[in-house]
Amino acid sequence: MNKVQLILHHVFKFIWNLIFVISYPVIATFGVLFIGMTYFFSGLSRLLASLRGKKNEVEYVDVSWKELPGTNGLLEGKVYKQIMFGPRGFQIRRKDGVPSILQDHIFGAKVKYIEQGLILEKWNATDFKDMPDFDICLYNPDEDQLTVLTRIKCFDWHVAAIQDEEVQFKWFDGIQGGEVSVTI
C-alpha cells in the first residue's frame, strides 16, 4: 500500500468506527425500549383481562353423532377432522343402525338429496397439504352402494342442475372455474 491508500484506509476506518460508536447506543437503546414496552403492554393486558372477570371460553369440537342436514333423516355424522380455516371432515353412518359402506370413508359436510340417492363429498386425503381432493359420489341407500361420479380438487363446488339422468357440477378454485356433467 502506498501512503495515500494507507491514509484513506485509516480515514475510512476512523469514520466507520465513529458511525458504529455513535449508532450502537441508539440501536441498543431502541432494543431495550422495545422489549420494555412489550413487557409493559403484556402486563397491562393481563391486568385488564383479570379485571374483566370472566374467562375466555374455549370452543370444543362436538364429537357426538348428529343428524346431517339434507339427508331426510337417513344419515348422521360426527366430526373426524377440522382443517384449519377450512372444512370439517365427518365420519358418517346410517341413522337406522344398518352397517354401511359409508363407515369406511371420511366425507365433507356437503350433502345433496336427489331422487337417485345422496350426493356426498368423499375425501381422498385428510392431510392439509393434500387437500382439496374430493370424489363426488352418489350413495344409493337401498343397495348401500357408493358410486364415484367425478373428482374435484377445490372446496367451492355445487350441484348446478339435475336433468333426467345427468347431474351438472360447477366449481371454482379461486383462480379458475369450470363445470362437469356426469351421467348417473
Short mmCIF file of C-alpha atoms in Angstrom, two decimals:
data_model
loop_
_atom_site.label_atom_id
_atom_site.label_comp_id
_atom_site.label_asym_id
_atom_site.label_seq_id
_atom_site.Cartn_x
_atom_site.Cartn_y
_atom_site.Cartn_z
CA MET A 1 0.00 0.00 0.00
CA ASN A 2 1.26 3.42 -0.80
CA LYS A 3 0.92 6.35 1.59
CA VAL A 4 -2.26 7.78 0.02
CA GLN A 5 -4.02 4.42 0.19
CA LEU A 6 -2.86 3.95 3.78
CA ILE A 7 -4.14 7.41 4.79
CA LEU A 8 -7.50 6.79 3.07
CA HIS A 9 -7.72 3.37 4.72
CA HIS A 10 -7.20 4.91 8.19
CA VAL A 11 -9.64 7.77 7.47
CA PHE A 12 -12.41 5.40 6.33
CA LYS A 13 -11.68 3.06 9.24
CA PHE A 14 -11.97 6.00 11.64
CA ILE A 15 -15.27 7.14 10.04
CA TRP A 16 -16.67 3.59 10.19
CA ASN A 17 -15.70 3.22 13.87
CA LEU A 18 -17.19 6.65 14.62
CA ILE A 19 -20.50 5.71 12.98
CA PHE A 20 -20.56 2.41 14.89
CA VAL A 21 -19.71 4.04 18.24
CA ILE A 22 -22.41 6.71 17.77
CA SER A 23 -25.16 4.41 16.39
CA TYR A 24 -24.62 1.40 18.68
CA PRO A 25 -26.08 3.04 21.81
CA VAL A 26 -29.07 4.23 19.77
CA ILE A 27 -29.72 0.73 18.41
CA ALA A 28 -29.21 -0.90 21.82
CA THR A 29 -31.50 1.65 23.48
CA PHE A 30 -34.20 1.00 20.89
CA GLY A 31 -33.95 -2.75 21.55
CA VAL A 32 -34.20 -2.31 25.31
CA LEU A 33 -37.15 0.11 24.93
CA PHE A 34 -38.93 -2.29 22.56
CA ILE A 35 -38.55 -5.20 25.00
CA GLY A 36 -39.63 -2.97 27.88
CA MET A 37 -42.72 -1.76 26.02
CA THR A 38 -43.61 -5.36 25.17
CA TYR A 39 -43.44 -6.37 28.84
CA PHE A 40 -45.39 -3.26 29.85
CA PHE A 41 -48.26 -3.86 27.42
CA SER A 42 -48.31 -7.58 28.19
CA GLY A 43 -48.69 -6.81 31.89
CA LEU A 44 -51.34 -4.18 31.16
CA SER A 45 -53.25 -6.69 29.04
CA ARG A 46 -53.15 -9.30 31.83
CA LEU A 47 -54.33 -6.70 34.35
CA LEU A 48 -57.26 -5.63 32.18
CA ALA A 49 -58.17 -9.25 31.45
CA SER A 50 -58.28 -10.05 35.17
CA LEU A 51 -60.48 -7.00 35.82
CA ARG A 52 -62.97 -8.18 33.23
CA GLY A 53 -63.83 -11.09 35.48
CA LYS A 54 -64.94 -13.80 33.09
CA LYS A 55 -62.55 -16.17 31.37
CA ASN A 56 -62.38 -16.70 27.63
CA GLU A 57 -64.49 -19.64 26.60
CA VAL A 58 -62.66 -22.35 24.72
CA GLU A 59 -64.53 -23.76 21.72
CA TYR A 60 -64.60 -27.53 21.78
CA VAL A 61 -65.44 -29.56 18.71
CA ASP A 62 -68.57 -31.59 19.31
CA VAL A 63 -67.72 -35.27 18.84
CA SER A 64 -71.21 -36.68 19.24
CA TRP A 65 -73.25 -38.08 16.39
CA LYS A 66 -75.73 -35.62 14.89
CA GLU A 67 -78.17 -35.87 12.02
CA LEU A 68 -76.79 -34.40 8.80
CA PRO A 69 -78.99 -31.82 7.14
CA GLY A 70 -80.19 -32.65 3.65
CA THR A 71 -80.28 -36.42 4.20
CA ASN A 72 -84.00 -36.77 5.03
CA GLY A 73 -83.11 -38.28 8.42
CA LEU A 74 -81.11 -41.13 6.88
CA LEU A 75 -77.52 -40.24 7.89
CA GLU A 76 -75.76 -38.93 10.94
CA GLY A 77 -72.18 -37.82 11.31
CA LYS A 78 -69.56 -36.76 13.78
CA VAL A 79 -66.54 -34.56 13.24
CA TYR A 80 -63.43 -36.53 12.32
CA LYS A 81 -61.06 -33.69 11.47
CA GLN A 82 -61.24 -29.90 11.27
CA ILE A 83 -58.97 -28.35 8.64
CA MET A 84 -57.68 -25.02 9.96
CA PHE A 85 -59.59 -22.22 8.21
CA GLY A 86 -61.31 -24.83 6.11
CA PRO A 87 -63.99 -27.52 6.12
CA ARG A 88 -64.69 -30.29 8.57
CA GLY A 89 -64.40 -33.94 7.69
CA PHE A 90 -67.07 -36.28 9.05
CA GLN A 91 -67.43 -39.93 9.79
CA ILE A 92 -70.87 -40.87 8.53
CA ARG A 93 -73.17 -43.74 9.43
CA ARG A 94 -76.75 -44.65 8.75
CA LYS A 95 -79.15 -43.45 11.40
CA ASP A 96 -81.17 -46.68 11.27
CA GLY A 97 -78.16 -48.68 12.53
CA VAL A 98 -77.64 -50.74 9.37
CA PRO A 99 -73.91 -51.33 8.73
CA SER A 100 -72.85 -49.34 5.69
CA ILE A 101 -70.01 -48.77 3.26
CA LEU A 102 -70.04 -45.14 4.43
CA GLN A 103 -68.25 -46.04 7.66
CA ASP A 104 -65.04 -46.77 5.72
CA HIS A 105 -64.58 -43.22 4.40
CA ILE A 106 -64.40 -39.58 5.50
CA PHE A 107 -66.89 -37.15 3.99
CA GLY A 108 -67.36 -33.40 3.81
CA ALA A 109 -70.41 -31.57 5.08
CA LYS A 110 -71.89 -31.01 1.61
CA VAL A 111 -74.82 -33.38 1.11
CA LYS A 112 -77.43 -33.09 -1.63
CA TYR A 113 -80.51 -35.32 -1.71
CA ILE A 114 -81.70 -36.21 -5.21
CA GLU A 115 -84.19 -38.78 -6.49
CA GLN A 116 -81.47 -41.40 -7.20
CA GLY A 117 -79.85 -41.08 -3.75
CA LEU A 118 -77.47 -38.75 -1.92
CA ILE A 119 -74.60 -36.81 -3.44
CA LEU A 120 -71.68 -36.80 -1.00
CA GLU A 121 -68.18 -35.33 -0.94
CA LYS A 122 -65.78 -38.20 -0.16
CA TRP A 123 -62.35 -37.05 0.97
CA ASN A 124 -59.41 -38.83 -0.63
CA ALA A 125 -56.98 -37.34 1.92
CA THR A 126 -57.22 -35.80 5.37
CA ASP A 127 -53.76 -34.23 5.39
CA PHE A 128 -53.88 -30.45 4.87
CA LYS A 129 -51.08 -30.47 2.31
CA ASP A 130 -53.02 -32.95 0.13
CA MET A 131 -56.28 -31.00 0.29
CA PRO A 132 -58.51 -30.35 -1.55
CA ASP A 133 -59.01 -33.70 -3.25
CA PHE A 134 -62.59 -34.96 -3.29
CA ASP A 135 -64.56 -37.62 -5.07
CA ILE A 136 -68.13 -36.55 -5.61
CA CYS A 137 -70.14 -39.72 -5.06
CA LEU A 138 -73.70 -40.91 -5.36
CA TYR A 139 -74.85 -43.01 -2.42
CA ASN A 140 -77.74 -45.36 -3.08
CA PRO A 141 -79.12 -46.19 0.39
CA ASP A 142 -81.32 -49.06 -0.83
CA GLU A 143 -78.36 -51.03 -2.17
CA ASP A 144 -75.75 -49.45 0.16
CA GLN A 145 -73.70 -48.59 -2.91
CA LEU A 146 -71.27 -45.67 -3.29
CA THR A 147 -70.58 -44.68 -6.91
CA VAL A 148 -67.84 -42.16 -7.77
CA LEU A 149 -69.20 -39.56 -10.19
CA THR A 150 -66.23 -37.21 -10.58
CA ARG A 151 -63.13 -35.88 -8.83
CA ILE A 152 -62.95 -32.21 -7.86
CA LYS A 153 -59.83 -30.52 -6.49
CA CYS A 154 -61.36 -27.44 -4.84
CA PHE A 155 -63.53 -26.62 -1.83
CA ASP A 156 -66.05 -24.48 -3.73
CA TRP A 157 -68.35 -26.74 -5.75
CA HIS A 158 -72.09 -27.21 -6.02
CA VAL A 159 -74.75 -29.07 -7.95
CA ALA A 160 -75.80 -26.71 -10.74
CA ALA A 161 -78.50 -28.73 -12.47
CA ILE A 162 -80.16 -32.13 -12.40
CA GLN A 163 -81.80 -33.23 -15.65
CA ASP A 164 -83.18 -36.73 -16.17
CA GLU A 165 -80.11 -38.97 -15.71
CA GLU A 166 -77.47 -36.21 -15.76
CA VAL A 167 -76.05 -34.07 -12.96
CA GLN A 168 -74.07 -30.92 -13.64
CA PHE A 169 -71.47 -29.73 -11.09
CA LYS A 170 -69.87 -26.28 -11.09
CA TRP A 171 -66.64 -25.49 -9.27
CA PHE A 172 -64.36 -22.53 -8.64
CA ASP A 173 -60.89 -22.79 -7.09
CA GLY A 174 -60.22 -19.08 -6.62
CA ILE A 175 -58.44 -18.67 -9.94
CA GLN A 176 -60.48 -20.57 -12.46
CA GLY A 177 -63.83 -22.28 -12.60
CA GLY A 178 -65.44 -25.00 -14.58
CA GLU A 179 -68.30 -27.38 -14.87
CA VAL A 180 -68.60 -31.12 -15.18
CA SER A 181 -71.61 -33.06 -16.44
CA VAL A 182 -71.98 -36.64 -15.23
CA THR A 183 -74.45 -39.31 -16.27
CA ILE A 184 -75.94 -41.18 -13.34
#
